[in-house]
PDB file of C-alpha atoms in Angstrom:
ATOM      1  CA  ILE Q 274      17.206 129.905  71.215  1.00 97.00           C
ATOM      2  CA  GLY Q 275      19.594 128.776  68.309  1.00 96.00           C
ATOM      3  CA  ALA Q 276      20.733 125.502  67.042  1.00 97.00           C
ATOM      4  CA  GLY Q 277      24.457 126.442  66.850  1.00 95.00           C
ATOM      5  CA  PRO Q 278      27.286 124.855  69.012  1.00 95.00           C
ATOM      6  CA  ALA Q 279      26.283 126.676  72.128  1.00 96.00           C
ATOM      7  CA  GLY Q 280      22.659 125.950  71.933  1.00 97.00           C
ATOM      8  CA  LEU Q 281      22.965 122.252  70.849  1.00 98.00           C
ATOM      9  CA  THR Q 282      25.605 121.776  73.585  1.00 97.00           C
ATOM     10  CA  ALA Q 283      23.435 123.100  76.113  1.00 97.00           C
ATOM     11  CA  ALA Q 284      20.506 121.046  75.020  1.00 98.00           C
ATOM     12  CA  LEU Q 285      22.401 117.799  75.069  1.00 98.00           C
ATOM     13  CA  GLU Q 286      23.916 118.507  78.375  1.00 98.00           C
ATOM     14  CA  LEU Q 287      20.565 119.176  79.972  1.00 97.00           C
ATOM     15  CA  LEU Q 288      19.260 116.025  78.548  1.00 98.00           C
ATOM     16  CA  ARG Q 289      22.304 113.990  79.806  1.00 97.00           C
ATOM     17  CA  HIS Q 290      22.511 115.428  83.317  1.00 97.00           C
ATOM     18  CA  THR Q 291      19.004 116.829  84.297  1.00 97.00           C
ATOM     19  CA  ASP Q 292      15.312 116.135  84.002  1.00 95.00           C
ATOM     20  CA  VAL Q 293      14.954 119.235  81.694  1.00 94.00           C
ATOM     21  CA  LYS Q 294      13.463 118.440  78.202  1.00 94.00           C
ATOM     22  CA  PRO Q 295      14.859 121.251  76.056  1.00 96.00           C
ATOM     23  CA  ILE Q 296      13.006 123.003  73.076  1.00 96.00           C
ATOM     24  CA  VAL Q 297      15.340 124.587  70.528  1.00 97.00           C
ATOM     25  CA  ILE Q 298      14.216 127.228  68.351  1.00 97.00           C
ATOM     26  CA  GLU Q 299      16.379 127.622  65.215  1.00 97.00           C
ATOM     27  CA  ALA Q 300      15.807 130.348  62.524  1.00 95.00           C
ATOM     28  CA  THR Q 301      17.431 128.494  59.763  1.00 94.00           C
ATOM     29  CA  ASN Q 302      16.819 125.121  58.414  1.00 93.00           C
ATOM     30  CA  ARG Q 303      20.192 123.777  59.473  1.00 94.00           C
ATOM     31  CA  ASN Q 304      22.388 123.098  62.621  1.00 96.00           C
ATOM     32  CA  GLY Q 305      25.788 124.719  63.517  1.00 94.00           C
ATOM     33  CA  GLY Q 306      25.218 128.275  63.087  1.00 92.00           C
ATOM     34  CA  ILE Q 307      28.427 129.921  61.899  1.00 89.00           C
ATOM     35  CA  SER Q 308      29.981 126.440  62.332  1.00 92.00           C
ATOM     36  CA  ALA Q 309      27.706 124.979  59.751  1.00 94.00           C
ATOM     37  CA  THR Q 310      28.462 122.992  56.539  1.00 94.00           C
ATOM     38  CA  ILE Q 311      26.484 123.754  53.538  1.00 92.00           C
ATOM     39  CA  ASN Q 312      25.805 121.067  50.963  1.00 91.00           C
ATOM     40  CA  HIS Q 313      25.459 122.937  47.622  1.00 92.00           C
ATOM     41  CA  ARG Q 314      24.941 120.569  44.685  1.00 93.00           C
ATOM     42  CA  GLY Q 315      26.740 117.781  46.405  1.00 91.00           C
ATOM     43  CA  ASN Q 316      29.662 119.900  47.449  1.00 93.00           C
ATOM     44  CA  ARG Q 317      30.273 120.558  51.344  1.00 92.00           C
ATOM     45  CA  ILE Q 318      31.193 124.010  51.810  1.00 92.00           C
ATOM     46  CA  ASP Q 319      32.223 125.298  55.477  1.00 89.00           C
ATOM     47  CA  ILE Q 320      30.913 128.675  56.379  1.00 81.00           C
ATOM     48  CA  GLY Q 321      34.037 128.962  58.348  1.00 71.00           C
ATOM     49  CA  GLY Q 322      37.239 126.592  58.541  1.00 68.00           C
ATOM     50  CA  HIS Q 323      36.587 125.794  62.090  1.00 76.00           C
ATOM     51  CA  ARG Q 324      39.461 123.859  63.764  1.00 74.00           C
ATOM     52  CA  PHE Q 325      38.658 121.328  66.561  1.00 79.00           C
ATOM     53  CA  PHE Q 326      41.389 122.283  68.960  1.00 76.00           C
ATOM     54  CA  SER Q 327      41.213 122.879  72.688  1.00 74.00           C
ATOM     55  CA  LYS Q 328      43.525 122.975  75.505  1.00 71.00           C
ATOM     56  CA  SER Q 329      40.561 121.852  77.603  1.00 75.00           C
ATOM     57  CA  ASP Q 330      40.441 117.990  78.487  1.00 78.00           C
ATOM     58  CA  ARG Q 331      36.652 118.249  79.039  1.00 88.00           C
ATOM     59  CA  VAL Q 332      36.018 119.761  75.662  1.00 87.00           C
ATOM     60  CA  MET Q 333      38.215 117.262  73.760  1.00 84.00           C
ATOM     61  CA  ASP Q 334      36.619 114.520  75.504  1.00 87.00           C
ATOM     62  CA  TRP Q 335      33.104 115.719  74.530  1.00 93.00           C
ATOM     63  CA  TRP Q 336      34.043 116.172  70.944  1.00 92.00           C
ATOM     64  CA  VAL Q 337      35.509 112.647  70.519  1.00 90.00           C
ATOM     65  CA  ASP Q 338      32.443 111.199  72.301  1.00 93.00           C
ATOM     66  CA  ILE Q 339      30.318 112.434  69.618  1.00 95.00           C
ATOM     67  CA  LEU Q 340      32.659 111.753  66.682  1.00 94.00           C
ATOM     68  CA  PRO Q 341      35.592 109.455  67.758  1.00 92.00           C
ATOM     69  CA  VAL Q 342      39.051 109.880  66.027  1.00 88.00           C
ATOM     70  CA  ASP Q 343      39.485 107.922  62.808  1.00 86.00           C
ATOM     71  CA  ALA Q 344      41.421 104.597  63.655  1.00 80.00           C
ATOM     72  CA  THR Q 345      43.536 105.198  60.521  1.00 79.00           C
ATOM     73  CA  ALA Q 346      45.084 108.235  62.144  1.00 74.00           C
ATOM     74  CA  PHE Q 347      47.131 105.726  64.164  1.00 75.00           C
ATOM     75  CA  ASP Q 348      48.354 103.539  61.301  1.00 74.00           C
ATOM     76  CA  ASP Q 349      51.694 105.463  60.899  1.00 72.00           C
ATOM     77  CA  ASN Q 350      51.995 106.663  64.414  1.00 74.00           C
ATOM     78  CA  PRO Q 351      50.736 104.518  67.419  1.00 75.00           C
ATOM     79  CA  GLU Q 352      50.157 107.613  69.531  1.00 75.00           C
ATOM     80  CA  LEU Q 353      49.518 111.140  69.142  1.00 73.00           C
ATOM     81  CA  LEU Q 354      50.971 113.640  71.568  1.00 65.00           C
ATOM     82  CA  ILE Q 355      48.297 115.723  73.237  1.00 53.00           C
ATOM     83  CA  SER Q 356      49.388 118.678  75.538  1.00 47.00           C
ATOM     84  CA  TYR Q 357      47.329 121.224  77.268  1.00 36.00           C
ATOM     85  CA  GLN Q 358      46.812 122.884  80.696  1.00 35.00           C
ATOM     86  CA  ASN Q 359      50.473 122.073  81.327  1.00 40.00           C
ATOM     87  CA  LYS Q 360      49.819 118.537  81.142  1.00 42.00           C
ATOM     88  CA  GLN Q 361      50.926 116.105  78.313  1.00 49.00           C
ATOM     89  CA  ARG Q 362      49.494 112.842  77.368  1.00 51.00           C
ATOM     90  CA  SER Q 363      49.700 110.282  74.555  1.00 61.00           C
ATOM     91  CA  LEU Q 364      46.410 109.799  72.630  1.00 68.00           C
ATOM     92  CA  THR Q 365      46.075 106.126  71.609  1.00 69.00           C
ATOM     93  CA  ALA Q 366      43.346 104.545  69.586  1.00 68.00           C
ATOM     94  CA  ASP Q 367      41.777 103.268  72.962  1.00 66.00           C
ATOM     95  CA  GLN Q 368      41.475 106.882  74.112  1.00 62.00           C
ATOM     96  CA  ALA Q 369      40.172 108.514  70.977  1.00 73.00           C
ATOM     97  CA  GLY Q 370      36.520 107.843  71.722  1.00 76.00           C
ATOM     98  CA  GLY Q 371      34.350 104.829  71.279  1.00 78.00           C
ATOM     99  CA  ALA Q 372      33.042 103.069  68.142  1.00 82.00           C
ATOM    100  CA  PRO Q 373      31.716 105.585  65.445  1.00 84.00           C
ATOM    101  CA  ARG Q 374      28.025 105.591  64.695  1.00 85.00           C
ATOM    102  CA  SER Q 375      29.320 104.797  61.037  1.00 88.00           C
ATOM    103  CA  GLU Q 376      32.437 104.667  59.141  1.00 89.00           C
ATOM    104  CA  ASP Q 377      31.935 108.446  58.026  1.00 93.00           C
ATOM    105  CA  ASP Q 378      31.099 109.778  61.561  1.00 94.00           C
ATOM    106  CA  VAL Q 379      34.702 110.315  62.523  1.00 93.00           C
ATOM    107  CA  MET Q 380      37.199 112.942  63.342  1.00 89.00           C
ATOM    108  CA  LEU Q 381      40.262 112.995  60.929  1.00 86.00           C
ATOM    109  CA  VAL Q 382      43.617 114.419  62.045  1.00 80.00           C
ATOM    110  CA  ARG Q 383      44.515 117.128  59.531  1.00 77.00           C
ATOM    111  CA  ASN Q 384      47.396 119.385  58.802  1.00 71.00           C
ATOM    112  CA  ARG Q 385      46.379 122.950  58.853  1.00 67.00           C
ATOM    113  CA  THR Q 386      46.980 124.681  55.272  1.00 72.00           C
ATOM    114  CA  SER Q 387      45.794 128.352  55.111  1.00 75.00           C
ATOM    115  CA  ARG Q 388      46.906 130.632  52.337  1.00 81.00           C
ATOM    116  CA  ILE Q 389      46.789 134.407  51.362  1.00 82.00           C
ATOM    117  CA  PHE Q 390      46.617 135.367  47.812  1.00 85.00           C
ATOM    118  CA  TYR Q 391      48.562 138.510  47.410  1.00 83.00           C
ATOM    119  CA  GLY Q 392      50.456 140.079  44.287  1.00 84.00           C
ATOM    120  CA  GLY Q 393      49.365 137.063  42.129  1.00 90.00           C
ATOM    121  CA  LYS Q 394      51.103 134.659  44.541  1.00 90.00           C
ATOM    122  CA  PHE Q 395      50.111 132.352  47.432  1.00 90.00           C
ATOM    123  CA  TYR Q 396      51.508 132.914  50.872  1.00 85.00           C
ATOM    124  CA  ASP Q 397      51.286 130.672  54.023  1.00 80.00           C
ATOM    125  CA  TYR Q 398      48.930 131.978  56.568  1.00 72.00           C
ATOM    126  CA  PRO Q 399      50.043 132.852  59.275  1.00 67.00           C
ATOM    127  CA  ILE Q 400      53.110 134.121  57.414  1.00 69.00           C
ATOM    128  CA  SER Q 401      55.961 131.624  57.871  1.00 70.00           C
ATOM    129  CA  LEU Q 402      59.692 132.021  57.303  1.00 71.00           C
ATOM    130  CA  SER Q 403      59.902 129.569  54.414  1.00 76.00           C
ATOM    131  CA  LEU Q 404      61.766 129.634  51.068  1.00 82.00           C
ATOM    132  CA  GLN Q 405      58.528 130.096  49.168  1.00 84.00           C
ATOM    133  CA  THR Q 406      57.782 133.198  51.236  1.00 84.00           C
ATOM    134  CA  ILE Q 407      61.225 134.709  50.654  1.00 84.00           C
ATOM    135  CA  SER Q 408      61.045 133.820  46.976  1.00 89.00           C
ATOM    136  CA  ASN Q 409      57.655 135.400  46.578  1.00 89.00           C
ATOM    137  CA  LEU Q 410      58.517 138.530  48.284  1.00 88.00           C
ATOM    138  CA  GLY Q 411      61.848 139.103  46.640  1.00 89.00           C
ATOM    139  CA  LEU Q 412      65.082 140.346  48.069  1.00 89.00           C
ATOM    140  CA  GLY Q 413      64.221 144.146  48.036  1.00 91.00           C
ATOM    141  CA  ARG Q 414      60.868 143.647  49.849  1.00 89.00           C
ATOM    142  CA  MET Q 415      62.496 141.184  52.434  1.00 88.00           C
ATOM    143  CA  VAL Q 416      65.188 143.790  53.076  1.00 91.00           C
ATOM    144  CA  LYS Q 417      62.451 146.383  53.680  1.00 92.00           C
ATOM    145  CA  ILE Q 418      60.523 144.121  55.947  1.00 90.00           C
ATOM    146  CA  GLY Q 419      63.743 143.178  57.978  1.00 89.00           C
ATOM    147  CA  PHE Q 420      64.715 146.906  58.484  1.00 93.00           C
ATOM    148  CA  SER Q 421      61.109 147.876  59.267  1.00 94.00           C
ATOM    149  CA  TYR Q 422      60.700 145.115  61.940  1.00 91.00           C
ATOM    150  CA  ILE Q 423      64.060 146.038  63.544  1.00 92.00           C
ATOM    151  CA  ARG Q 424      62.908 149.687  63.776  1.00 94.00           C
ATOM    152  CA  ALA Q 425      59.559 148.635  65.269  1.00 92.00           C
ATOM    153  CA  ARG Q 426      61.432 146.659  67.835  1.00 90.00           C
ATOM    154  CA  LEU Q 427      63.815 149.310  68.625  1.00 93.00           C
ATOM    155  CA  PHE Q 428      61.301 152.300  68.755  1.00 94.00           C
ATOM    156  CA  PRO Q 429      57.782 150.653  69.434  1.00 93.00           C
ATOM    157  CA  ILE Q 430      54.670 152.662  69.557  1.00 93.00           C
ATOM    158  CA  ARG Q 431      53.952 153.528  73.285  1.00 92.00           C
ATOM    159  CA  ASN Q 432      50.479 153.003  74.659  1.00 91.00           C
ATOM    160  CA  GLU Q 433      49.050 150.913  71.821  1.00 90.00           C
ATOM    161  CA  GLN Q 434      45.511 152.292  71.162  1.00 92.00           C
ATOM    162  CA  ASN Q 435      44.443 150.342  67.985  1.00 94.00           C
ATOM    163  CA  LEU Q 436      45.043 147.210  65.952  1.00 92.00           C
ATOM    164  CA  GLU Q 437      47.154 149.058  63.450  1.00 94.00           C
ATOM    165  CA  GLN Q 438      49.622 149.999  66.306  1.00 94.00           C
ATOM    166  CA  PHE Q 439      49.443 146.486  67.733  1.00 91.00           C
ATOM    167  CA  PHE Q 440      50.397 144.943  64.276  1.00 90.00           C
ATOM    168  CA  ILE Q 441      53.179 147.377  63.626  1.00 93.00           C
ATOM    169  CA  ASN Q 442      54.852 146.771  67.049  1.00 91.00           C
ATOM    170  CA  ARG Q 443      55.092 143.044  66.370  1.00 87.00           C
ATOM    171  CA  PHE Q 444      55.581 142.744  62.617  1.00 87.00           C
ATOM    172  CA  GLY Q 445      56.895 146.221  61.494  1.00 91.00           C
ATOM    173  CA  ARG Q 446      55.136 148.745  59.359  1.00 94.00           C
ATOM    174  CA  GLU Q 447      56.080 147.195  55.927  1.00 92.00           C
ATOM    175  CA  LEU Q 448      54.813 143.656  56.737  1.00 88.00           C
ATOM    176  CA  TYR Q 449      51.649 145.150  58.366  1.00 90.00           C
ATOM    177  CA  ALA Q 450      50.994 147.198  55.094  1.00 92.00           C
ATOM    178  CA  THR Q 451      51.939 144.162  52.936  1.00 87.00           C
ATOM    179  CA  PHE Q 452      49.494 141.552  54.484  1.00 83.00           C
ATOM    180  CA  PHE Q 453      47.674 142.664  57.647  1.00 85.00           C
ATOM    181  CA  ARG Q 454      46.002 145.983  56.852  1.00 91.00           C
ATOM    182  CA  ASP Q 455      43.809 145.175  53.811  1.00 89.00           C
ATOM    183  CA  TYR Q 456      43.382 141.484  54.780  1.00 84.00           C
ATOM    184  CA  THR Q 457      42.009 142.479  58.229  1.00 86.00           C
ATOM    185  CA  HIS Q 458      39.821 145.294  56.804  1.00 91.00           C
ATOM    186  CA  LYS Q 459      38.250 142.894  54.278  1.00 89.00           C
ATOM    187  CA  VAL Q 460      37.637 140.033  56.718  1.00 83.00           C
ATOM    188  CA  TRP Q 461      36.125 142.184  59.513  1.00 86.00           C
ATOM    189  CA  GLY Q 462      34.718 145.110  57.508  1.00 91.00           C
ATOM    190  CA  VAL Q 463      36.422 147.620  59.826  1.00 91.00           C
ATOM    191  CA  PRO Q 464      39.758 149.404  59.304  1.00 94.00           C
ATOM    192  CA  CYS Q 465      42.614 148.376  61.805  1.00 93.00           C
ATOM    193  CA  THR Q 466      42.655 152.055  63.227  1.00 95.00           C
ATOM    194  CA  GLU Q 467      39.109 151.291  64.403  1.00 94.00           C
ATOM    195  CA  ILE Q 468      39.676 148.061  66.295  1.00 93.00           C
ATOM    196  CA  THR Q 469      41.215 147.956  69.662  1.00 91.00           C
ATOM    197  CA  ALA Q 470      44.693 146.759  70.492  1.00 88.00           C
ATOM    198  CA  GLU Q 471      43.098 144.364  73.067  1.00 87.00           C
ATOM    199  CA  TRP Q 472      41.199 142.603  70.374  1.00 83.00           C
ATOM    200  CA  GLY Q 473      44.468 141.945  68.477  1.00 77.00           C
ATOM    201  CA  ALA Q 474      45.982 140.540  71.673  1.00 76.00           C
ATOM    202  CA  GLN Q 475      43.107 137.952  71.855  1.00 75.00           C
ATOM    203  CA  ARG Q 476      43.230 136.964  68.058  1.00 70.00           C
ATOM    204  CA  ILE Q 477      47.048 136.877  67.614  1.00 65.00           C
ATOM    205  CA  LYS Q 478      47.792 135.530  71.164  1.00 58.00           C
ATOM    206  CA  GLY Q 479      51.306 136.476  71.231  1.00 54.00           C
ATOM    207  CA  LEU Q 480      52.411 135.558  67.900  1.00 58.00           C
ATOM    208  CA  SER Q 481      55.288 137.593  66.493  1.00 56.00           C
ATOM    209  CA  ILE Q 482      58.108 137.448  63.900  1.00 59.00           C
ATOM    210  CA  THR Q 483      60.631 136.320  66.693  1.00 60.00           C
ATOM    211  CA  LYS Q 484      58.226 133.339  67.607  1.00 57.00           C
ATOM    212  CA  ALA Q 485      57.582 132.424  64.049  1.00 58.00           C
ATOM    213  CA  ILE Q 486      61.378 132.212  63.238  1.00 56.00           C
ATOM    214  CA  GLY Q 487      61.737 130.166  66.537  1.00 57.00           C
ATOM    215  CA  HIS Q 488      58.887 127.859  65.459  1.00 52.00           C
ATOM    216  CA  ALA Q 489      60.310 127.382  61.875  1.00 51.00           C
ATOM    217  CA  PHE Q 490      63.671 126.354  63.385  1.00 51.00           C
ATOM    218  CA  LYS Q 491      61.968 124.073  65.775  1.00 57.00           C
ATOM    219  CA  GLN Q 492      60.006 122.348  63.150  1.00 52.00           C
ATOM    220  CA  ILE Q 493      63.174 121.485  61.190  1.00 48.00           C
ATOM    221  CA  PHE Q 494      64.273 119.468  64.188  1.00 51.00           C
ATOM    222  CA  SER Q 495      61.208 118.056  65.434  1.00 55.00           C
ATOM    223  CA  SER Q 496      59.424 114.805  64.225  1.00 49.00           C
ATOM    224  CA  THR Q 497      56.672 114.612  66.820  1.00 47.00           C
ATOM    225  CA  ARG Q 498      53.179 114.729  65.426  1.00 49.00           C
ATOM    226  CA  SER Q 499      50.960 116.891  67.825  1.00 50.00           C
ATOM    227  CA  ILE Q 500      47.295 117.911  67.839  1.00 48.00           C
ATOM    228  CA  ASN Q 501      47.107 119.957  71.117  1.00 48.00           C
ATOM    229  CA  GLN Q 502      50.340 121.811  71.819  1.00 45.00           C
ATOM    230  CA  LYS Q 503      50.308 123.798  75.033  1.00 46.00           C
ATOM    231  CA  LYS Q 504      53.672 125.428  74.312  1.00 48.00           C
ATOM    232  CA  THR Q 505      52.785 126.429  70.662  1.00 47.00           C
ATOM    233  CA  GLU Q 506      51.084 129.567  69.804  1.00 45.00           C
ATOM    234  CA  THR Q 507      47.642 128.934  68.800  1.00 43.00           C
ATOM    235  CA  SER Q 508      48.280 130.525  65.342  1.00 44.00           C
ATOM    236  CA  LEU Q 509      51.081 128.000  64.738  1.00 43.00           C
ATOM    237  CA  ILE Q 510      49.315 124.817  65.759  1.00 46.00           C
ATOM    238  CA  GLU Q 511      49.689 122.459  62.596  1.00 59.00           C
ATOM    239  CA  TYR Q 512      47.652 119.276  63.685  1.00 67.00           C
ATOM    240  CA  PHE Q 513      44.073 119.274  64.639  1.00 75.00           C
ATOM    241  CA  LEU Q 514      40.818 117.349  64.463  1.00 81.00           C
ATOM    242  CA  TYR Q 515      38.237 117.804  61.787  1.00 88.00           C
ATOM    243  CA  PRO Q 516      34.979 115.954  61.178  1.00 93.00           C
ATOM    244  CA  LYS Q 517      35.168 114.036  58.028  1.00 93.00           C
ATOM    245  CA  PHE Q 518      32.429 116.008  56.469  1.00 93.00           C
ATOM    246  CA  GLY Q 519      33.222 119.505  57.942  1.00 93.00           C
ATOM    247  CA  PRO Q 520      32.266 121.027  61.301  1.00 94.00           C
ATOM    248  CA  GLY Q 521      28.636 120.998  60.521  1.00 94.00           C
ATOM    249  CA  GLN Q 522      28.866 117.137  60.787  1.00 95.00           C
ATOM    250  CA  MET Q 523      29.434 117.583  64.505  1.00 96.00           C
ATOM    251  CA  TRP Q 524      26.399 119.555  64.998  1.00 96.00           C
ATOM    252  CA  ASP Q 525      24.291 117.383  62.880  1.00 96.00           C
ATOM    253  CA  CYS Q 526      25.091 114.364  65.096  1.00 96.00           C
ATOM    254  CA  VAL Q 527      24.514 116.460  68.469  1.00 97.00           C
ATOM    255  CA  ALA Q 528      21.147 117.452  67.161  1.00 98.00           C
ATOM    256  CA  ARG Q 529      20.227 113.774  66.318  1.00 97.00           C
ATOM    257  CA  ASP Q 530      21.261 112.979  69.900  1.00 97.00           C
ATOM    258  CA  VAL Q 531      19.114 115.807  71.333  1.00 98.00           C
ATOM    259  CA  GLU Q 532      15.949 114.389  69.454  1.00 98.00           C
ATOM    260  CA  ALA Q 533      16.906 110.944  70.405  1.00 97.00           C
ATOM    261  CA  LEU Q 534      16.900 111.713  73.988  1.00 97.00           C
ATOM    262  CA  GLY Q 535      13.569 113.429  73.993  1.00 97.00           C
ATOM    263  CA  GLY Q 536      14.421 117.078  73.151  1.00 97.00           C
ATOM    264  CA  GLU Q 537      12.732 119.047  70.297  1.00 97.00           C
ATOM    265  CA  ILE Q 538      14.199 121.032  67.631  1.00 97.00           C
ATOM    266  CA  HIS Q 539      12.018 123.421  65.493  1.00 96.00           C
ATOM    267  CA  TYR Q 540      13.616 124.700  62.352  1.00 96.00           C
ATOM    268  CA  GLY Q 541      12.517 127.713  60.278  1.00 96.00           C
ATOM    269  CA  TYR Q 542      11.161 129.802  63.204  1.00 96.00           C
ATOM    270  CA  ARG Q 543      12.651 133.170  64.394  1.00 96.00           C
ATOM    271  CA  VAL Q 544      12.243 134.325  68.036  1.00 96.00           C
ATOM    272  CA  ASP Q 545      10.706 137.653  67.985  1.00 93.00           C
ATOM    273  CA  GLU Q 546       9.372 138.228  71.507  1.00 95.00           C
ATOM    274  CA  VAL Q 547      11.063 137.171  74.812  1.00 95.00           C
ATOM    275  CA  ASP Q 548       8.515 138.046  77.625  1.00 95.00           C
ATOM    276  CA  ILE Q 549       9.807 139.147  80.975  1.00 93.00           C
ATOM    277  CA  SER Q 550       6.601 140.831  82.171  1.00 88.00           C
ATOM    278  CA  GLY Q 551       6.268 138.904  85.130  1.00 82.00           C
ATOM    279  CA  ASN Q 552       8.926 140.263  87.308  1.00 82.00           C
ATOM    280  CA  GLY Q 553      11.266 141.915  84.907  1.00 78.00           C
ATOM    281  CA  LYS Q 554      13.905 139.303  85.417  1.00 83.00           C
ATOM    282  CA  ASN Q 555      12.695 135.880  84.352  1.00 90.00           C
ATOM    283  CA  VAL Q 556      11.736 134.885  81.091  1.00 93.00           C
ATOM    284  CA  THR Q 557       8.120 133.660  81.229  1.00 93.00           C
ATOM    285  CA  SER Q 558       7.477 132.987  77.541  1.00 95.00           C
ATOM    286  CA  VAL Q 559       9.119 132.954  74.189  1.00 96.00           C
ATOM    287  CA  SER Q 560       7.217 133.743  70.953  1.00 96.00           C
ATOM    288  CA  CYS Q 561       8.446 132.678  67.489  1.00 95.00           C
ATOM    289  CA  VAL Q 562       7.457 132.958  63.963  1.00 95.00           C
ATOM    290  CA  ASN Q 563       7.944 131.253  60.640  1.00 94.00           C
ATOM    291  CA  PRO Q 564       8.539 134.079  58.232  1.00 92.00           C
ATOM    292  CA  GLU Q 565       7.388 132.112  55.249  1.00 92.00           C
ATOM    293  CA  THR Q 566       4.084 130.743  56.537  1.00 92.00           C
ATOM    294  CA  GLN Q 567       3.550 133.096  59.370  1.00 92.00           C
ATOM    295  CA  ASP Q 568       2.873 130.216  61.834  1.00 93.00           C
ATOM    296  CA  ARG Q 569       3.508 131.102  65.278  1.00 93.00           C
ATOM    297  CA  TYR Q 570       4.600 129.345  68.370  1.00 90.00           C
ATOM    298  CA  ASP Q 571       3.917 130.792  71.952  1.00 93.00           C
ATOM    299  CA  LEU Q 572       5.983 128.650  74.376  1.00 94.00           C
ATOM    300  CA  PRO Q 573       5.734 129.269  78.114  1.00 93.00           C
ATOM    301  CA  THR Q 574       9.260 128.670  79.702  1.00 92.00           C
ATOM    302  CA  ASP Q 575      10.869 127.518  82.982  1.00 91.00           C
ATOM    303  CA  PHE Q 576      14.256 128.613  81.937  1.00 92.00           C
ATOM    304  CA  CYS Q 577      15.506 130.347  78.627  1.00 94.00           C
ATOM    305  CA  PHE Q 578      18.912 130.002  77.216  1.00 95.00           C
ATOM    306  CA  SER Q 579      19.704 132.568  74.334  1.00 95.00           C
ATOM    307  CA  THR Q 580      22.440 132.170  71.866  1.00 95.00           C
ATOM    308  CA  MET Q 581      21.196 134.459  69.060  1.00 93.00           C
ATOM    309  CA  PRO Q 582      22.851 137.845  68.642  1.00 91.00           C
ATOM    310  CA  ILE Q 583      22.810 140.278  71.586  1.00 93.00           C
ATOM    311  CA  ARG Q 584      21.140 143.093  69.705  1.00 93.00           C
ATOM    312  CA  THR Q 585      18.508 140.769  68.319  1.00 93.00           C
ATOM    313  CA  LEU Q 586      17.744 139.602  71.995  1.00 94.00           C
ATOM    314  CA  VAL Q 587      17.505 143.027  73.133  1.00 94.00           C
ATOM    315  CA  LYS Q 588      14.983 144.002  70.379  1.00 94.00           C
ATOM    316  CA  SER Q 589      12.935 140.971  71.336  1.00 95.00           C
ATOM    317  CA  ILE Q 590      12.682 141.501  74.973  1.00 94.00           C
ATOM    318  CA  LYS Q 591       8.958 142.634  75.862  1.00 92.00           C
ATOM    319  CA  PRO Q 592       8.343 144.918  77.559  1.00 90.00           C
ATOM    320  CA  SER Q 593      11.206 146.906  76.029  1.00 83.00           C
TER     321      SER Q 593
END
């Protein structure tokens, strides 16, 4: 259920390694889920700017098997430093996947550039200690941020309960109020006071002003171009792989492989019944409907993989 990254990966792995012939049911008319790339009047727009970065050797190999790294990435540098799981290796052209399906079916090496538009000016995201940042903020606000950060380090909030307290302890109240509070509320639709501190630890993964300053100084004296950096905070990674035509290109290629190997993908059908009436544990059949035509499929199943939202799955289970 679902032709996003999880559903399509499962289908392809089943076809590659088992005798199972998967049937993928997708509610929309595209692949990739929230990693899709929409073609709007000839313009490709990513639903989300998904970076192709992993510290897992298996995941990286899987990606470049589908979309090899563009050979021109090695024109200026014969090798790219890959490091993850406490290991390092140099990625050369010979290790960057096989021959691409076409000149466009490739991964590009890209420098991350993210921006926050605040107070009529653009700032690096994550916030970096750069001359532009200092100039945009102005001396007065920089002094406030500095003293606020020192106060937070000297007198941290004990027993963090929410994301607001998490941010204040790591960045100070002034910087939190300037960038993190409203931005987080807009992106996730929930105020920081209603998000747990544990969620912040997962998203930020140890990033702090101290580490940002250390990273800034390190970059001044470093000339190594790296995609996977085990010792770099994930939010500070600067080089990563990206499909030439956006993340959706990866999943379009995987979908073609699924169908080429004998799997089926049915688009425009929404699963509305997952039957467990047999013994209450195993899914015996799945029903899906096309909302526009009202055509319905009733599919008996040996196994069912669901990647749709949990709340939708729960509502679909019969008997309830």
